[in-house]
Structure formats: C-alpha cells, structure tokens
Amino acid sequence: MNLELIKKAYQDWTMNKWEYNKAHDYYKGDTDAMRTYKMVTERSNNKANVNFLKKFVKEEVSYSVGNDITYISKSSSESIVNDIDYYLGCWKEDHDSNLTKNMILYGTAFEICYISNKELYAKVVSPRNGFAIKNSNEELVYFAHIYSLNDKEFIDIYDNKFIYHLDGMFNQVKEPTPHIFGVVPVGIAELSEEGIKDTIYNDIKGLQDSYETNLSDISNEISDFRTSYLKLINSQIEEEDAKKMKKMGIIMTPKDGDADWLIKNINDSFIQNTLERLEKDMYQITAHINHNERLQSN
C-alpha cells in the first residue's frame, strides 16, 4: 500500500469535500438564501423554502430506476439472467435508487462490493465519505472509505487484495482483511468527467437562492400589511382610545381630520413575472417538464 499517495489524495479530498457537503445541504433545503436571509427588526421575517433541487433529483431517479431493472443475456442464456436475479435478490430494494440519487446529486457515487454470510452485497458510498485513486491509465488502484464510530474517524483502504483498517491519523487499528475479488471491489458511477460541475445542483443553485429570496420578500411584504402604519391628519388620540378603536374596528376623527393606511405600492405583476422567470429558467436548464402546467396535445 502506497501510504504517501493515499495521504496526498486524502488531503485533496478534505479540501474539496465542502462542495459535496454544500450540495447535500441544498438537497435537505438548507440553502444560502435561507441561511443568510436578512431579518428586519420588529417586522415579518418569514422564510419561504422551495426545494427545486430535491424535486428535480427525485424526478430523475424515478424516471431512471422507478421500474425494476431487467437483464438480457447477449448469448440468450436464461441461466445467466436467473443467476443475476438470484445473487442480487438479497440487496436492499432502494439500492439502485440510492446509487442513482447520489450520482445525480454529486456527479459521482461509489458502490463497494463485499461478501457476508456467503452472499454478495453492495454498499453505496457518496463522495462525502469516500474517494478513488486511479493510475495514469484511469484504472482504479485504491479506494478510501471514511466513516465515524464513537465520534472517531476511521479509514478503510481497498486495493486488489486487502482492506486496510486505519484511524484518522493513518495508524493501523487492526490486521488487513483479505478479499476474494482480485480487483478493487468498488464500482464508480459518474455522470460525466466534469463531476459535480455538471450537476443539477451546480446549474440551479443561484436560481433557487434568488427564487427563495424573492418569494420570502413578497411573503413578508404581504404579512406586513397587517402591521401597516395608520396615518392620522389633524387629529390626536390617546393610547387607550387607540386600543378601543382597534378592537371595535372604528376610527373617530375630528371634523377636519382624516385617516388612512400608510402602505407600500407593490407592483404585483413585476414580482409575479420575476418568480415565473426564475422558475422557468430552472426547468429549462435542467431540461425538466413542469407537470403542473397544461401541456398542448400533439
């Protein structure tokens, strides 16, 4: 095992994994727009979270693996297909959807194969918890799986013969475990060579932030109508009288007095057009169909 090479790759992964963590935050709805939304003292401060990223990712997962995957033998051998169905029958039902979700969200996902109770299994690992090391021929030579146990970090390193068990300081914690695969037992699912730069997250992050900020702003403007300022002209009232009038819904002014509400003149069309434009752009960039719109027949 080339420990120095793995340490260097680990440092690079540590420096770059923030982007995968950020994509995960957006998938959960924890966006920059919600985190940094500007609060106004003593006014409405509603935050409207609209998770387009999760919607688009779930749609693509549903389209891709919503139905069971079927296998066809090129040699027309039914026994091969039956063997595949048999050996994969013990896998979790959501394995394919979980792998696809991670690949679409991060641009890359990993699948670790292992043997348990004489059965073949596979575990999905996101790039938030693992990285691959390839040689100059793009062949996989090592894979690192990083995980936490009792608040301590551990690293499992896979090569073509062993699984090496290390702690967060790259010290060996137990003897290497041999495996039977003869190659690094890890599959890599990639959308494209650009990785996370070619994902829905990267494409619509800014648009979703703008949509949530604008929607939150207009929501608070509407809410603030309930606390608009009452403008009194040529009149004066005591605090107790104001409370009574508010409760009764009646305003009493002198003969020459007048009263009205001091409110903003909001251009509803401008706000609606802005939200519709942002939503339309997100659908266009992701090449998704808005199923809430009535489609024209062919």
mmCIF file of C-alpha atoms in Angstrom:
data_model
loop_
_atom_site.group_PDB
_atom_site.id
_atom_site.type_symbol
_atom_site.label_atom_id
_atom_site.label_comp_id
_atom_site.label_asym_id
_atom_site.label_seq_id
_atom_site.Cartn_x
_atom_site.Cartn_y
_atom_site.Cartn_z
ATOM 1 C CA MET A 1 0.000 0.000 0.000
ATOM 2 C CA ASN A 2 1.367 3.377 -1.041
ATOM 3 C CA LEU A 3 0.528 5.314 2.130
ATOM 4 C CA GLU A 4 2.053 8.607 0.958
ATOM 5 C CA LEU A 5 -0.073 8.583 -2.198
ATOM 6 C CA ILE A 6 -3.182 7.916 -0.131
ATOM 7 C CA LYS A 7 -2.328 10.704 2.338
ATOM 8 C CA LYS A 8 -1.933 13.174 -0.538
ATOM 9 C CA ALA A 9 -5.274 12.088 -2.038
ATOM 10 C CA TYR A 10 -6.891 12.392 1.402
ATOM 11 C CA GLN A 11 -5.667 15.980 1.729
ATOM 12 C CA ASP A 12 -7.094 16.848 -1.676
ATOM 13 C CA TRP A 13 -10.408 15.207 -0.767
ATOM 14 C CA THR A 14 -10.552 17.094 2.547
ATOM 15 C CA MET A 15 -10.027 20.405 0.765
ATOM 16 C CA ASN A 16 -12.702 19.728 -1.875
ATOM 17 C CA LYS A 17 -15.421 17.852 0.014
ATOM 18 C CA TRP A 18 -17.053 21.139 1.133
ATOM 19 C CA GLU A 19 -18.707 21.331 -2.272
ATOM 20 C CA TYR A 20 -20.284 17.901 -1.825
ATOM 21 C CA ASN A 21 -21.410 18.913 1.672
ATOM 22 C CA LYS A 22 -22.942 22.071 0.213
ATOM 23 C CA ALA A 23 -24.859 20.030 -2.385
ATOM 24 C CA HIS A 24 -26.107 17.785 0.429
ATOM 25 C CA ASP A 25 -27.253 20.863 2.388
ATOM 26 C CA TYR A 26 -29.203 22.137 -0.619
ATOM 27 C CA TYR A 27 -30.827 18.735 -1.089
ATOM 28 C CA LYS A 28 -32.028 18.977 2.529
ATOM 29 C CA GLY A 29 -33.316 22.512 1.909
ATOM 30 C CA ASP A 30 -30.558 24.232 3.879
ATOM 31 C CA THR A 31 -29.744 26.851 1.239
ATOM 32 C CA ASP A 32 -27.664 30.023 1.358
ATOM 33 C CA ALA A 33 -30.843 32.017 0.752
ATOM 34 C CA MET A 34 -32.357 30.616 3.955
ATOM 35 C CA ARG A 35 -29.148 30.856 5.964
ATOM 36 C CA THR A 36 -28.327 34.466 5.091
ATOM 37 C CA TYR A 37 -31.826 35.892 4.666
ATOM 38 C CA LYS A 38 -31.810 39.465 6.010
ATOM 39 C CA MET A 39 -34.092 39.878 9.005
ATOM 40 C CA VAL A 40 -35.836 43.203 9.699
ATOM 41 C CA THR A 41 -36.363 44.077 13.352
ATOM 42 C CA GLU A 42 -39.982 44.057 14.567
ATOM 43 C CA ARG A 43 -41.319 43.152 11.115
ATOM 44 C CA SER A 44 -42.416 39.905 9.479
ATOM 45 C CA ASN A 45 -39.488 37.567 8.880
ATOM 46 C CA ASN A 46 -40.976 34.547 7.157
ATOM 47 C CA LYS A 47 -38.571 32.391 5.147
ATOM 48 C CA ALA A 48 -40.073 30.505 2.204
ATOM 49 C CA ASN A 49 -38.075 27.391 1.354
ATOM 50 C CA VAL A 50 -38.868 25.896 -2.084
ATOM 51 C CA ASN A 51 -36.669 22.858 -2.766
ATOM 52 C CA PHE A 52 -36.493 22.590 -6.558
ATOM 53 C CA LEU A 53 -33.192 20.666 -6.348
ATOM 54 C CA LYS A 54 -34.738 17.757 -4.433
ATOM 55 C CA LYS A 55 -37.749 17.770 -6.764
ATOM 56 C CA PHE A 56 -35.581 17.511 -9.888
ATOM 57 C CA VAL A 57 -33.272 14.857 -8.419
ATOM 58 C CA LYS A 58 -36.212 12.711 -7.279
ATOM 59 C CA GLU A 59 -37.842 13.045 -10.700
ATOM 60 C CA GLU A 60 -34.709 11.838 -12.489
ATOM 61 C CA VAL A 61 -34.288 8.955 -10.042
ATOM 62 C CA SER A 62 -37.915 7.968 -10.635
ATOM 63 C CA TYR A 63 -37.500 8.126 -14.415
ATOM 64 C CA SER A 64 -34.251 6.142 -14.310
ATOM 65 C CA VAL A 65 -34.915 3.334 -11.818
ATOM 66 C CA GLY A 66 -38.587 3.728 -10.933
ATOM 67 C CA ASN A 67 -39.211 0.342 -12.530
ATOM 68 C CA ASP A 68 -37.217 -2.790 -11.771
ATOM 69 C CA ILE A 69 -34.090 -3.197 -13.899
ATOM 70 C CA THR A 70 -34.336 -6.116 -16.309
ATOM 71 C CA TYR A 71 -31.339 -8.043 -17.620
ATOM 72 C CA ILE A 72 -30.991 -9.598 -21.072
ATOM 73 C CA SER A 73 -28.321 -12.155 -21.959
ATOM 74 C CA LYS A 74 -26.449 -11.423 -25.196
ATOM 75 C CA SER A 75 -25.982 -15.167 -25.624
ATOM 76 C CA SER A 76 -29.674 -15.840 -24.943
ATOM 77 C CA SER A 77 -28.757 -17.807 -21.827
ATOM 78 C CA GLU A 78 -31.625 -17.673 -19.338
ATOM 79 C CA SER A 79 -29.477 -19.249 -16.639
ATOM 80 C CA ILE A 80 -27.219 -16.176 -16.562
ATOM 81 C CA VAL A 81 -30.202 -13.881 -16.061
ATOM 82 C CA ASN A 82 -31.558 -16.183 -13.365
ATOM 83 C CA ASP A 83 -28.176 -16.179 -11.601
ATOM 84 C CA ILE A 84 -28.100 -12.363 -11.603
ATOM 85 C CA ASP A 85 -31.590 -12.188 -10.152
ATOM 86 C CA TYR A 86 -30.674 -14.779 -7.524
ATOM 87 C CA TYR A 87 -27.427 -13.181 -6.347
ATOM 88 C CA LEU A 88 -28.879 -9.669 -6.285
ATOM 89 C CA GLY A 89 -32.086 -10.770 -4.582
ATOM 90 C CA CYS A 90 -30.657 -10.105 -1.107
ATOM 91 C CA TRP A 91 -29.817 -6.462 -1.857
ATOM 92 C CA LYS A 92 -31.887 -3.624 -0.429
ATOM 93 C CA GLU A 93 -34.832 -2.653 -2.589
ATOM 94 C CA ASP A 94 -33.747 1.005 -2.640
ATOM 95 C CA HIS A 95 -30.133 0.224 -3.611
ATOM 96 C CA ASP A 96 -30.445 1.335 -7.249
ATOM 97 C CA SER A 97 -32.417 4.481 -6.385
ATOM 98 C CA ASN A 98 -29.917 5.398 -3.649
ATOM 99 C CA LEU A 99 -26.975 4.935 -6.018
ATOM 100 C CA THR A 100 -28.701 6.952 -8.748
ATOM 101 C CA LYS A 101 -29.663 9.736 -6.342
ATOM 102 C CA ASN A 102 -26.056 10.147 -5.187
ATOM 103 C CA MET A 103 -24.742 10.085 -8.751
ATOM 104 C CA ILE A 104 -27.228 12.752 -9.918
ATOM 105 C CA LEU A 105 -26.723 14.955 -6.857
ATOM 106 C CA TYR A 106 -22.915 14.814 -6.639
ATOM 107 C CA GLY A 107 -21.975 13.775 -10.178
ATOM 108 C CA THR A 108 -20.172 10.733 -8.724
ATOM 109 C CA ALA A 109 -21.117 7.817 -6.483
ATOM 110 C CA PHE A 110 -19.372 4.629 -5.354
ATOM 111 C CA GLU A 111 -20.524 1.052 -4.802
ATOM 112 C CA ILE A 112 -18.467 -1.209 -2.506
ATOM 113 C CA CYS A 113 -18.952 -4.937 -3.031
ATOM 114 C CA TYR A 114 -18.462 -7.355 -0.134
ATOM 115 C CA ILE A 115 -19.313 -10.885 0.988
ATOM 116 C CA SER A 116 -21.476 -11.559 4.041
ATOM 117 C CA ASN A 117 -22.862 -14.962 5.035
ATOM 118 C CA LYS A 118 -21.662 -16.278 1.665
ATOM 119 C CA GLU A 119 -23.867 -13.722 -0.134
ATOM 120 C CA LEU A 120 -22.754 -10.890 -2.414
ATOM 121 C CA TYR A 121 -23.752 -7.427 -1.217
ATOM 122 C CA ALA A 122 -23.018 -3.858 -2.258
ATOM 123 C CA LYS A 123 -22.994 -0.632 -0.256
ATOM 124 C CA VAL A 124 -23.446 2.866 -1.686
ATOM 125 C CA VAL A 125 -20.878 5.461 -0.626
ATOM 126 C CA SER A 126 -21.162 9.126 -1.579
ATOM 127 C CA PRO A 127 -18.130 11.321 -2.368
ATOM 128 C CA ARG A 128 -18.758 12.948 1.017
ATOM 129 C CA ASN A 129 -17.438 9.727 2.580
ATOM 130 C CA GLY A 130 -15.014 8.280 0.079
ATOM 131 C CA PHE A 131 -12.618 8.875 -2.800
ATOM 132 C CA ALA A 132 -10.951 6.827 -5.511
ATOM 133 C CA ILE A 133 -7.323 6.817 -6.652
ATOM 134 C CA LYS A 134 -6.601 5.892 -10.267
ATOM 135 C CA ASN A 135 -3.385 5.394 -12.198
ATOM 136 C CA SER A 136 -2.367 7.068 -15.459
ATOM 137 C CA ASN A 137 -4.494 4.582 -17.403
ATOM 138 C CA GLU A 138 -7.614 5.559 -15.425
ATOM 139 C CA GLU A 139 -7.547 2.187 -13.662
ATOM 140 C CA LEU A 140 -8.729 2.077 -10.053
ATOM 141 C CA VAL A 141 -5.838 1.196 -7.716
ATOM 142 C CA TYR A 142 -7.165 2.332 -4.305
ATOM 143 C CA PHE A 143 -10.429 3.351 -2.738
ATOM 144 C CA ALA A 144 -10.775 5.056 0.649
ATOM 145 C CA HIS A 145 -13.958 4.847 2.709
ATOM 146 C CA ILE A 146 -14.070 7.369 5.566
ATOM 147 C CA TYR A 147 -16.544 6.847 8.399
ATOM 148 C CA SER A 148 -17.066 7.799 12.041
ATOM 149 C CA LEU A 149 -17.519 5.490 15.011
ATOM 150 C CA ASN A 150 -17.992 6.787 18.568
ATOM 151 C CA ASP A 151 -17.040 10.292 17.371
ATOM 152 C CA LYS A 152 -13.726 8.998 15.976
ATOM 153 C CA GLU A 153 -12.761 8.953 12.305
ATOM 154 C CA PHE A 154 -11.646 5.738 10.626
ATOM 155 C CA ILE A 155 -10.487 4.977 7.099
ATOM 156 C CA ASP A 156 -10.761 1.691 5.201
ATOM 157 C CA ILE A 157 -8.400 1.449 2.229
ATOM 158 C CA TYR A 158 -9.273 -1.058 -0.513
ATOM 159 C CA ASP A 159 -6.804 -2.445 -3.044
ATOM 160 C CA ASN A 160 -6.884 -5.570 -5.238
ATOM 161 C CA LYS A 161 -6.061 -7.925 -2.339
ATOM 162 C CA PHE A 162 -6.775 -6.394 1.060
ATOM 163 C CA ILE A 163 -8.845 -3.964 3.081
ATOM 164 C CA TYR A 164 -6.559 -1.911 5.340
ATOM 165 C CA HIS A 165 -8.093 -0.534 8.529
ATOM 166 C CA LEU A 166 -6.687 2.823 9.690
ATOM 167 C CA ASP A 167 -7.659 5.569 12.090
ATOM 168 C CA GLY A 168 -7.862 9.279 11.245
ATOM 169 C CA MET A 169 -4.088 9.616 11.707
ATOM 170 C CA PHE A 170 -3.411 6.741 9.275
ATOM 171 C CA ASN A 171 -2.335 4.376 12.034
ATOM 172 C CA GLN A 172 -3.278 0.721 11.549
ATOM 173 C CA VAL A 173 -6.016 -0.299 14.029
ATOM 174 C CA LYS A 174 -6.230 -3.985 13.095
ATOM 175 C CA GLU A 175 -4.794 -6.504 10.659
ATOM 176 C CA PRO A 176 -5.705 -6.103 6.956
ATOM 177 C CA THR A 177 -8.691 -8.127 5.792
ATOM 178 C CA PRO A 178 -8.168 -10.149 2.595
ATOM 179 C CA HIS A 179 -10.914 -10.264 -0.023
ATOM 180 C CA ILE A 180 -11.608 -12.630 -2.905
ATOM 181 C CA PHE A 181 -12.336 -10.220 -5.782
ATOM 182 C CA GLY A 182 -8.843 -9.872 -7.285
ATOM 183 C CA VAL A 183 -9.537 -6.200 -8.110
ATOM 184 C CA VAL A 184 -10.500 -3.167 -6.061
ATOM 185 C CA PRO A 185 -14.091 -4.174 -5.202
ATOM 186 C CA VAL A 186 -15.570 -0.772 -5.930
ATOM 187 C CA GLY A 187 -17.689 0.441 -8.819
ATOM 188 C CA ILE A 188 -17.781 4.115 -9.801
ATOM 189 C CA ALA A 189 -20.917 5.739 -11.193
ATOM 190 C CA GLU A 190 -20.166 9.020 -12.955
ATOM 191 C CA LEU A 191 -22.434 11.434 -14.805
ATOM 192 C CA SER A 192 -19.550 12.981 -16.732
ATOM 193 C CA GLU A 193 -15.875 13.794 -16.391
ATOM 194 C CA GLU A 194 -16.760 17.250 -15.031
ATOM 195 C CA GLY A 195 -18.103 15.684 -11.815
ATOM 196 C CA ILE A 196 -20.099 17.999 -9.572
ATOM 197 C CA LYS A 197 -19.665 20.874 -12.039
ATOM 198 C CA ASP A 198 -22.086 19.059 -14.362
ATOM 199 C CA THR A 199 -24.967 18.529 -11.936
ATOM 200 C CA ILE A 200 -28.406 19.984 -11.287
ATOM 201 C CA TYR A 201 -27.062 21.459 -8.038
ATOM 202 C CA ASN A 202 -24.336 23.394 -9.827
ATOM 203 C CA ASP A 203 -26.723 24.583 -12.557
ATOM 204 C CA ILE A 204 -29.605 25.920 -10.455
ATOM 205 C CA LYS A 205 -28.015 26.828 -7.099
ATOM 206 C CA GLY A 206 -28.068 30.565 -7.810
ATOM 207 C CA LEU A 207 -31.539 30.478 -9.371
ATOM 208 C CA GLN A 208 -33.019 28.644 -6.383
ATOM 209 C CA ASP A 209 -31.421 31.131 -3.979
ATOM 210 C CA SER A 210 -32.923 34.033 -5.947
ATOM 211 C CA TYR A 211 -36.347 32.362 -6.069
ATOM 212 C CA GLU A 212 -36.407 31.708 -2.329
ATOM 213 C CA THR A 213 -35.197 35.229 -1.509
ATOM 214 C CA ASN A 214 -37.813 36.883 -3.746
ATOM 215 C CA LEU A 215 -40.603 34.625 -2.501
ATOM 216 C CA SER A 216 -39.633 35.313 1.126
ATOM 217 C CA ASP A 217 -39.552 39.059 0.471
ATOM 218 C CA ILE A 218 -43.027 39.191 -1.059
ATOM 219 C CA SER A 219 -44.389 36.900 1.685
ATOM 220 C CA ASN A 220 -43.115 39.325 4.308
ATOM 221 C CA GLU A 221 -44.459 42.330 2.402
ATOM 222 C CA ILE A 222 -47.918 40.761 2.442
ATOM 223 C CA SER A 223 -47.623 39.878 6.130
ATOM 224 C CA ASP A 224 -46.517 43.407 6.965
ATOM 225 C CA PHE A 225 -49.826 44.757 5.656
ATOM 226 C CA ARG A 226 -51.264 43.521 8.957
ATOM 227 C CA THR A 227 -48.937 45.894 10.799
ATOM 228 C CA SER A 228 -49.111 48.847 8.415
ATOM 229 C CA TYR A 229 -48.923 52.320 9.944
ATOM 230 C CA LEU A 230 -52.145 54.276 10.480
ATOM 231 C CA LYS A 231 -51.769 57.875 9.308
ATOM 232 C CA LEU A 232 -53.895 60.457 11.175
ATOM 233 C CA ILE A 233 -54.297 64.001 9.817
ATOM 234 C CA ASN A 234 -55.410 66.908 12.044
ATOM 235 C CA SER A 235 -56.281 64.561 14.885
ATOM 236 C CA GLN A 236 -54.799 63.095 18.014
ATOM 237 C CA ILE A 237 -55.845 60.104 20.125
ATOM 238 C CA GLU A 238 -54.824 58.671 23.440
ATOM 239 C CA GLU A 239 -53.256 55.222 23.680
ATOM 240 C CA GLU A 240 -56.269 53.730 25.471
ATOM 241 C CA ASP A 241 -58.634 55.156 22.854
ATOM 242 C CA ALA A 242 -56.464 53.679 20.089
ATOM 243 C CA LYS A 243 -56.743 50.212 21.665
ATOM 244 C CA LYS A 244 -60.543 50.546 21.889
ATOM 245 C CA MET A 245 -60.823 51.676 18.269
ATOM 246 C CA LYS A 246 -58.598 48.818 17.099
ATOM 247 C CA LYS A 247 -60.780 46.320 18.951
ATOM 248 C CA MET A 248 -64.051 47.833 17.658
ATOM 249 C CA GLY A 249 -62.810 48.464 14.135
ATOM 250 C CA ILE A 250 -63.905 52.099 14.349
ATOM 251 C CA ILE A 251 -61.812 55.259 13.937
ATOM 252 C CA MET A 252 -63.180 58.547 15.289
ATOM 253 C CA THR A 253 -61.596 61.724 13.937
ATOM 254 C CA PRO A 254 -62.396 65.429 14.370
ATOM 255 C CA LYS A 255 -64.440 67.320 11.754
ATOM 256 C CA ASP A 256 -61.382 68.387 9.750
ATOM 257 C CA GLY A 257 -59.407 65.219 10.466
ATOM 258 C CA ASP A 258 -58.675 62.306 8.201
ATOM 259 C CA ALA A 259 -57.110 58.847 8.494
ATOM 260 C CA ASP A 260 -55.756 56.276 6.103
ATOM 261 C CA TRP A 261 -53.164 53.496 5.957
ATOM 262 C CA LEU A 262 -49.536 54.229 5.136
ATOM 263 C CA ILE A 263 -48.609 51.283 2.910
ATOM 264 C CA LYS A 264 -46.246 50.447 0.081
ATOM 265 C CA ASN A 265 -47.407 50.405 -3.505
ATOM 266 C CA ILE A 266 -46.355 46.877 -4.551
ATOM 267 C CA ASN A 267 -46.185 46.036 -8.237
ATOM 268 C CA ASP A 268 -47.702 42.568 -8.155
ATOM 269 C CA SER A 269 -47.088 41.926 -11.872
ATOM 270 C CA PHE A 270 -43.357 42.636 -11.563
ATOM 271 C CA ILE A 271 -42.987 40.254 -8.612
ATOM 272 C CA GLN A 272 -45.018 37.505 -10.273
ATOM 273 C CA ASN A 273 -43.077 37.846 -13.530
ATOM 274 C CA THR A 274 -39.779 37.606 -11.631
ATOM 275 C CA LEU A 275 -40.799 34.402 -9.831
ATOM 276 C CA GLU A 276 -42.171 32.857 -13.018
ATOM 277 C CA ARG A 277 -38.974 33.736 -14.908
ATOM 278 C CA LEU A 278 -36.755 32.151 -12.235
ATOM 279 C CA GLU A 279 -38.903 29.009 -12.125
ATOM 280 C CA LYS A 280 -38.975 28.780 -15.911
ATOM 281 C CA ASP A 281 -35.184 29.136 -16.097
ATOM 282 C CA MET A 282 -34.703 26.273 -13.616
ATOM 283 C CA TYR A 283 -36.942 23.991 -15.680
ATOM 284 C CA GLN A 284 -35.179 24.973 -18.914
ATOM 285 C CA ILE A 285 -31.666 24.488 -17.552
ATOM 286 C CA THR A 286 -32.477 21.065 -16.101
ATOM 287 C CA ALA A 287 -34.493 20.056 -19.209
ATOM 288 C CA HIS A 288 -37.384 19.010 -16.966
ATOM 289 C CA ILE A 289 -41.093 19.250 -17.725
ATOM 290 C CA ASN A 290 -43.311 21.213 -15.380
ATOM 291 C CA HIS A 291 -46.167 18.758 -14.861
ATOM 292 C CA ASN A 292 -48.236 21.463 -13.165
ATOM 293 C CA GLU A 293 -48.672 23.215 -16.499
ATOM 294 C CA ARG A 294 -51.248 22.063 -19.024
ATOM 295 C CA LEU A 295 -49.370 20.581 -21.968
ATOM 296 C CA GLN A 296 -50.616 21.047 -25.514
ATOM 297 C CA SER A 297 -51.628 17.877 -27.302
ATOM 298 C CA ASN A 298 -49.724 16.750 -30.389
#
